Every structure is written in C-alpha cells, then in structure tokens.
C-alpha cells in the first residue's frame, strides 16, 4: 500500500509509486516480455515473497500502471499487462540500465550463482 507523504516534488510523488524494492524490475519484465501471470513473475524473482509481489502489483494497478486481465473463468486465471501509462516508464528503465552499465560492476560468476 502506498503511503501519502503529501509531496510537492513530482520526483518524490513518482517514487512513492514505483520506488519500492522490486517494482521497477516487475515493470521491466512486463514491459519487455509482455503479459505475465503472477506465477511467471514469482519464478522470475525467486527471492520476492508472494505477499510482496501481490502488494507491488496492487499498487501498480491502483495507479493505472498495470492492469489485471482475466482470461479464463474456470478456474479463474489472470495476467498482468502494462497500460499506456506504464509504457511511458520505458525511457526511465532504459536510462537506469545505461547508468548501471556505466557505473556498476556485474557480480562475479561465483557470486551470481548464490
């Protein structure tokens, strides 16, 4: 759930929505890979708890960045899709990637396997 700190700065207001841990990575996958089921996202991020993933998706839904679409009734099945508003974050993701490529070091192969 998003906490309203009554921020006047648009950067601060944006971070209230997308600044939580995992949120930008969830958006990255939805933007780059298209619609995903909850289970697909859980597999993509094995260290995220189901409750945290659910909370992040609900926040994104509440702000119109992600939409939950039902595609089967019996049993009920849903997938998450980025909205037009969410796709507008793509340049931000690209900028974060370019900054990370320039200013961060990838983990060693031994560390990456942990």
Coordinates of N, CA and C in Angstrom, one line a residue:
X1 N 0.8 -1.2 0.0 CA 0.0 0.0 0.0 C 0.9 1.2 0.0
X2 N 0.5 2.2 -0.8 CA 1.3 3.5 -0.9 C 1.0 4.4 0.3
X3 N 2.0 5.0 0.8 CA 1.8 6.0 1.9 C 1.8 7.3 1.3
X4 N 0.9 8.2 1.6 CA 0.9 9.5 1.1 C 1.6 10.5 2.0
X5 N 2.8 11.0 1.5 CA 3.6 11.9 2.3 C 3.3 13.3 1.9
X6 N 2.3 13.5 1.1 CA 1.9 14.9 0.6 C 3.1 15.6 0.0
X7 N 3.8 15.0 -1.0 CA 5.0 15.5 -1.6 C 4.6 16.5 -2.7
X8 N 5.3 17.6 -2.7 CA 5.1 18.6 -3.8 C 6.0 18.3 -5.0
X9 N 7.1 17.7 -4.7 CA 8.0 17.3 -5.8 C 7.5 16.2 -6.6
X10 N 7.5 16.3 -7.9 CA 7.0 15.2 -8.8 C 7.9 14.0 -8.7
X11 N 9.2 14.2 -8.5 CA 10.1 13.0 -8.4 C 9.7 12.2 -7.1
X12 N 9.5 12.9 -6.0 CA 9.1 12.2 -4.8 C 7.7 11.5 -5.0
X13 N 6.8 12.2 -5.6 CA 5.5 11.5 -5.8 C 5.6 10.3 -6.7
X14 N 6.5 10.4 -7.7 CA 6.7 9.2 -8.6 C 7.3 8.0 -7.8
X15 N 8.3 8.4 -7.0 CA 9.0 7.3 -6.2 C 8.0 6.7 -5.1
X16 N 7.0 7.4 -4.7 CA 6.0 6.8 -3.8 C 5.3 5.7 -4.5
X17 N 5.2 5.7 -5.8 CA 4.5 4.7 -6.6 C 5.5 3.6 -7.1
X18 N 6.6 4.0 -7.6 CA 7.5 3.0 -8.3 C 8.8 2.8 -7.6
X19 N 9.0 3.4 -6.4 CA 10.3 3.4 -5.7 C 10.5 2.3 -4.8
X20 N 9.5 1.4 -4.5 CA 9.7 0.3 -3.6 C 10.6 -0.8 -4.3
X21 N 11.3 -1.5 -3.5 CA 12.1 -2.6 -4.0 C 11.2 -3.6 -4.8
X22 N 11.7 -4.0 -5.9 CA 11.1 -5.0 -6.9 C 10.2 -4.3 -7.9
X23 N 9.7 -3.1 -7.6 CA 8.7 -2.6 -8.5 C 9.2 -2.3 -9.9
X24 N 10.3 -1.7 -10.0 CA 10.9 -1.4 -11.4 C 11.3 -2.7 -12.1
X25 N 11.7 -3.7 -11.4 CA 12.0 -5.0 -12.0 C 10.8 -5.7 -12.5
X26 N 9.7 -5.6 -11.8 CA 8.4 -6.1 -12.2 C 8.0 -5.4 -13.5
X27 N 8.1 -4.1 -13.5 CA 7.7 -3.3 -14.7 C 8.6 -3.6 -15.8
X28 N 9.9 -3.8 -15.6 CA 10.8 -4.2 -16.6 C 10.4 -5.4 -17.3
X29 N 10.0 -6.5 -16.6 CA 9.6 -7.7 -17.2 C 8.3 -7.6 -17.9
X30 N 7.4 -6.8 -17.4 CA 6.1 -6.7 -18.0 C 6.2 -5.8 -19.3
X31 N 7.1 -4.8 -19.3 CA 7.3 -4.0 -20.5 C 8.1 -4.8 -21.6
X32 N 9.1 -5.5 -21.2 CA 9.9 -6.2 -22.2 C 9.4 -7.5 -22.6
X33 N 8.6 -8.2 -21.7 CA 8.2 -9.6 -22.1 C 6.7 -9.7 -22.3
X34 N 6.0 -8.6 -22.1 CA 4.5 -8.6 -22.3 C 3.8 -9.2 -21.1
X35 N 2.5 -9.5 -21.3 CA 1.6 -10.0 -20.2 C 2.3 -11.2 -19.5
X36 N 2.1 -11.2 -18.2 CA 2.7 -12.2 -17.3 C 1.7 -12.6 -16.3
X37 N 1.7 -13.9 -16.0 CA 0.9 -14.4 -14.9 C 1.6 -14.2 -13.6
X38 N 0.9 -14.2 -12.5 CA 1.5 -14.0 -11.1 C 2.6 -15.0 -11.0
X39 N 2.3 -16.3 -11.3 CA 3.3 -17.3 -11.1 C 4.5 -17.1 -12.0
X40 N 4.4 -16.6 -13.2 CA 5.5 -16.2 -14.0 C 6.4 -15.2 -13.4
X41 N 5.8 -14.2 -12.8 CA 6.6 -13.2 -12.1 C 7.3 -13.8 -10.8
X42 N 6.6 -14.7 -10.1 CA 7.2 -15.3 -9.0 C 8.5 -16.1 -9.4
X43 N 8.4 -16.8 -10.5 CA 9.5 -17.6 -11.0 C 10.6 -16.7 -11.4
X44 N 10.3 -15.5 -12.0 CA 11.3 -14.6 -12.5 C 12.1 -14.0 -11.3
X45 N 11.4 -13.9 -10.1 CA 12.0 -13.2 -9.0 C 11.9 -14.2 -7.8
X46 N 12.7 -15.2 -7.7 CA 12.6 -16.2 -6.6 C 12.7 -15.7 -5.2
X47 N 13.4 -14.5 -5.1 CA 13.6 -14.0 -3.7 C 12.5 -13.1 -3.2
X48 N 11.5 -12.8 -4.1 CA 10.4 -12.0 -3.7 C 9.3 -12.8 -3.0
X49 N 8.8 -12.4 -1.9 CA 7.7 -13.2 -1.3 C 6.4 -13.0 -2.1
X50 N 5.5 -13.9 -2.0 CA 4.2 -13.8 -2.7 C 3.4 -12.5 -2.2
X51 N 3.5 -12.3 -0.9 CA 2.8 -11.1 -0.3 C 3.4 -9.8 -0.9
X52 N 4.7 -9.7 -1.0 CA 5.4 -8.5 -1.5 C 5.0 -8.3 -3.0
X53 N 5.1 -9.4 -3.8 CA 4.7 -9.3 -5.2 C 3.3 -8.9 -5.4
X54 N 2.4 -9.4 -4.6 CA 1.0 -9.0 -4.6 C 0.8 -7.6 -4.3
X55 N 1.5 -7.1 -3.3 CA 1.4 -5.7 -2.8 C 1.9 -4.8 -3.9
X56 N 3.0 -5.1 -4.6 CA 3.6 -4.3 -5.6 C 2.6 -4.2 -6.8
X57 N 2.1 -5.4 -7.2 CA 1.1 -5.4 -8.3 C -0.1 -4.6 -8.0
X58 N -0.6 -4.7 -6.8 CA -1.8 -3.9 -6.4 C -1.5 -2.4 -6.4
X59 N -0.4 -2.0 -6.0 CA 0.0 -0.5 -6.1 C 0.0 -0.1 -7.5
X60 N 0.7 -0.9 -8.4 CA 0.7 -0.5 -9.8 C -0.7 -0.5 -10.4
X61 N -1.5 -1.4 -10.0 CA -2.9 -1.4 -10.5 C -3.7 -0.2 -10.0
X62 N -3.5 0.2 -8.8 CA -4.2 1.3 -8.2 C -3.9 2.6 -8.9
X63 N -2.7 2.7 -9.4 CA -2.2 3.9 -10.1 C -2.3 3.8 -11.6
X64 N -3.0 2.8 -12.1 CA -3.2 2.7 -13.5 C -2.0 2.4 -14.4
X65 N -1.0 1.8 -13.8 CA 0.3 1.5 -14.5 C 0.2 0.1 -15.0
X66 N -0.5 -0.8 -14.3 CA -0.6 -2.2 -14.7 C -2.1 -2.5 -14.6
X67 N -2.5 -3.4 -15.5 CA -3.9 -3.9 -15.5 C -4.0 -5.4 -15.3
X68 N -4.9 -5.8 -14.5 CA -5.1 -7.3 -14.2 C -6.2 -7.7 -15.2
X69 N -5.9 -8.6 -16.1 CA -6.9 -9.1 -17.0 C -7.2 -10.6 -16.8
X70 N -8.5 -10.9 -16.7 CA -8.9 -12.3 -16.5 C -9.0 -12.9 -17.9
X71 N -8.4 -14.1 -18.1 CA -8.5 -14.7 -19.4 C -9.2 -16.1 -19.4
X72 N -9.6 -16.6 -18.2 CA -10.3 -17.8 -18.1 C -11.2 -17.8 -16.9
X73 N -12.4 -18.4 -17.0 CA -13.3 -18.3 -15.9 C -13.2 -19.5 -14.9
X74 N -13.0 -20.7 -15.5 CA -13.0 -21.9 -14.7 C -11.7 -22.7 -15.0
X75 N -10.8 -22.8 -14.1 CA -10.7 -22.0 -12.9 C -10.3 -20.5 -13.3
X76 N -10.5 -19.6 -12.4 CA -10.2 -18.2 -12.7 C -8.7 -18.0 -13.0
X77 N -8.3 -17.4 -14.1 CA -6.9 -17.2 -14.4 C -6.8 -15.7 -14.8
X78 N -5.7 -15.1 -14.4 CA -5.4 -13.7 -14.7 C -4.0 -13.5 -15.1
X79 N -3.8 -12.4 -15.8 CA -2.4 -12.0 -16.2 C -2.3 -10.5 -16.0
X80 N -1.1 -10.0 -15.9 CA -0.9 -8.6 -15.7 C -0.3 -8.0 -16.9
X81 N -0.8 -6.8 -17.3 CA -0.4 -6.2 -18.5 C -0.1 -4.7 -18.2
X82 N 0.9 -4.2 -18.8 CA 1.3 -2.8 -18.7 C 0.3 -1.9 -19.5
X83 N -0.1 -0.9 -18.9 CA -1.0 0.1 -19.6 C -0.2 1.1 -20.4
X84 N -0.9 2.0 -21.1 CA -0.2 3.0 -21.8 C 0.6 3.9 -20.8
X85 N 0.0 4.2 -19.7 CA 0.7 5.0 -18.7 C 1.9 4.3 -18.2
X86 N 1.9 3.0 -18.0 CA 3.1 2.2 -17.6 C 4.1 2.2 -18.7
X87 N 3.7 2.1 -19.9 CA 4.7 2.1 -21.0 C 5.5 3.4 -21.1
X88 N 4.9 4.5 -20.6 CA 5.6 5.7 -20.6 C 6.9 5.7 -19.6
X89 N 7.0 4.7 -18.8 CA 8.1 4.5 -17.9 C 9.3 3.8 -18.7
X90 N 9.1 3.3 -19.9 CA 10.2 2.6 -20.6 C 11.4 3.5 -20.7
X91 N 11.4 4.7 -21.1 CA 12.6 5.5 -21.2 C 13.4 5.6 -19.8
X92 N 12.6 5.6 -18.7 CA 13.2 5.6 -17.4 C 14.0 4.3 -17.2
X93 N 13.4 3.2 -17.6 CA 14.1 1.9 -17.4 C 15.3 1.9 -18.3
X94 N 15.2 2.4 -19.5 CA 16.4 2.4 -20.4 C 17.5 3.3 -19.8
X95 N 17.2 4.4 -19.2 CA 18.2 5.3 -18.6 C 18.8 4.6 -17.4
X96 N 18.0 3.9 -16.6 CA 18.6 3.2 -15.4 C 19.5 2.1 -15.9
X97 N 19.2 1.4 -17.0 CA 20.0 0.3 -17.5 C 21.4 0.9 -18.0
X98 N 21.3 2.0 -18.7 CA 22.5 2.6 -19.2 C 23.4 3.2 -18.1
X99 N 22.8 3.7 -17.1 CA 23.5 4.2 -15.9 C 24.2 3.0 -15.2
X100 N 23.5 1.9 -15.0 CA 24.0 0.7 -14.4 C 25.1 0.1 -15.2
X101 N 25.0 0.1 -16.5 CA 26.1 -0.4 -17.3 C 27.4 0.4 -17.2
X102 N 27.2 1.7 -17.0 CA 28.4 2.6 -16.9 C 29.0 2.6 -15.5
X103 N 28.2 2.6 -14.5 CA 28.6 2.9 -13.1 C 28.6 1.7 -12.2
X104 N 28.2 0.5 -12.6 CA 28.2 -0.6 -11.7 C 28.9 -1.8 -12.3
X105 N 29.3 -2.7 -11.4 CA 30.1 -3.9 -11.9 C 29.2 -5.1 -11.7
X106 N 29.1 -5.9 -12.7 CA 28.3 -7.2 -12.5 C 29.0 -8.1 -11.5
X107 N 28.2 -8.9 -10.8 CA 28.8 -9.8 -9.8 C 29.7 -10.8 -10.5
X108 N 30.6 -11.4 -9.7 CA 31.4 -12.4 -10.2 C 30.6 -13.7 -10.5
X109 N 31.0 -14.5 -11.4 CA 30.2 -15.7 -11.7 C 29.9 -16.6 -10.4
X110 N 30.8 -16.7 -9.5 CA 30.6 -17.4 -8.3 C 29.5 -16.8 -7.4
X111 N 29.5 -15.5 -7.3 CA 28.5 -14.7 -6.5 C 27.2 -14.8 -7.2
X112 N 27.1 -14.7 -8.5 CA 25.8 -14.7 -9.2 C 25.1 -16.0 -9.1
X113 N 25.8 -17.1 -8.8 CA 25.1 -18.4 -8.6 C 24.4 -18.6 -7.3
X114 N 24.7 -17.7 -6.3 CA 24.1 -17.9 -5.0 C 22.7 -17.5 -5.0

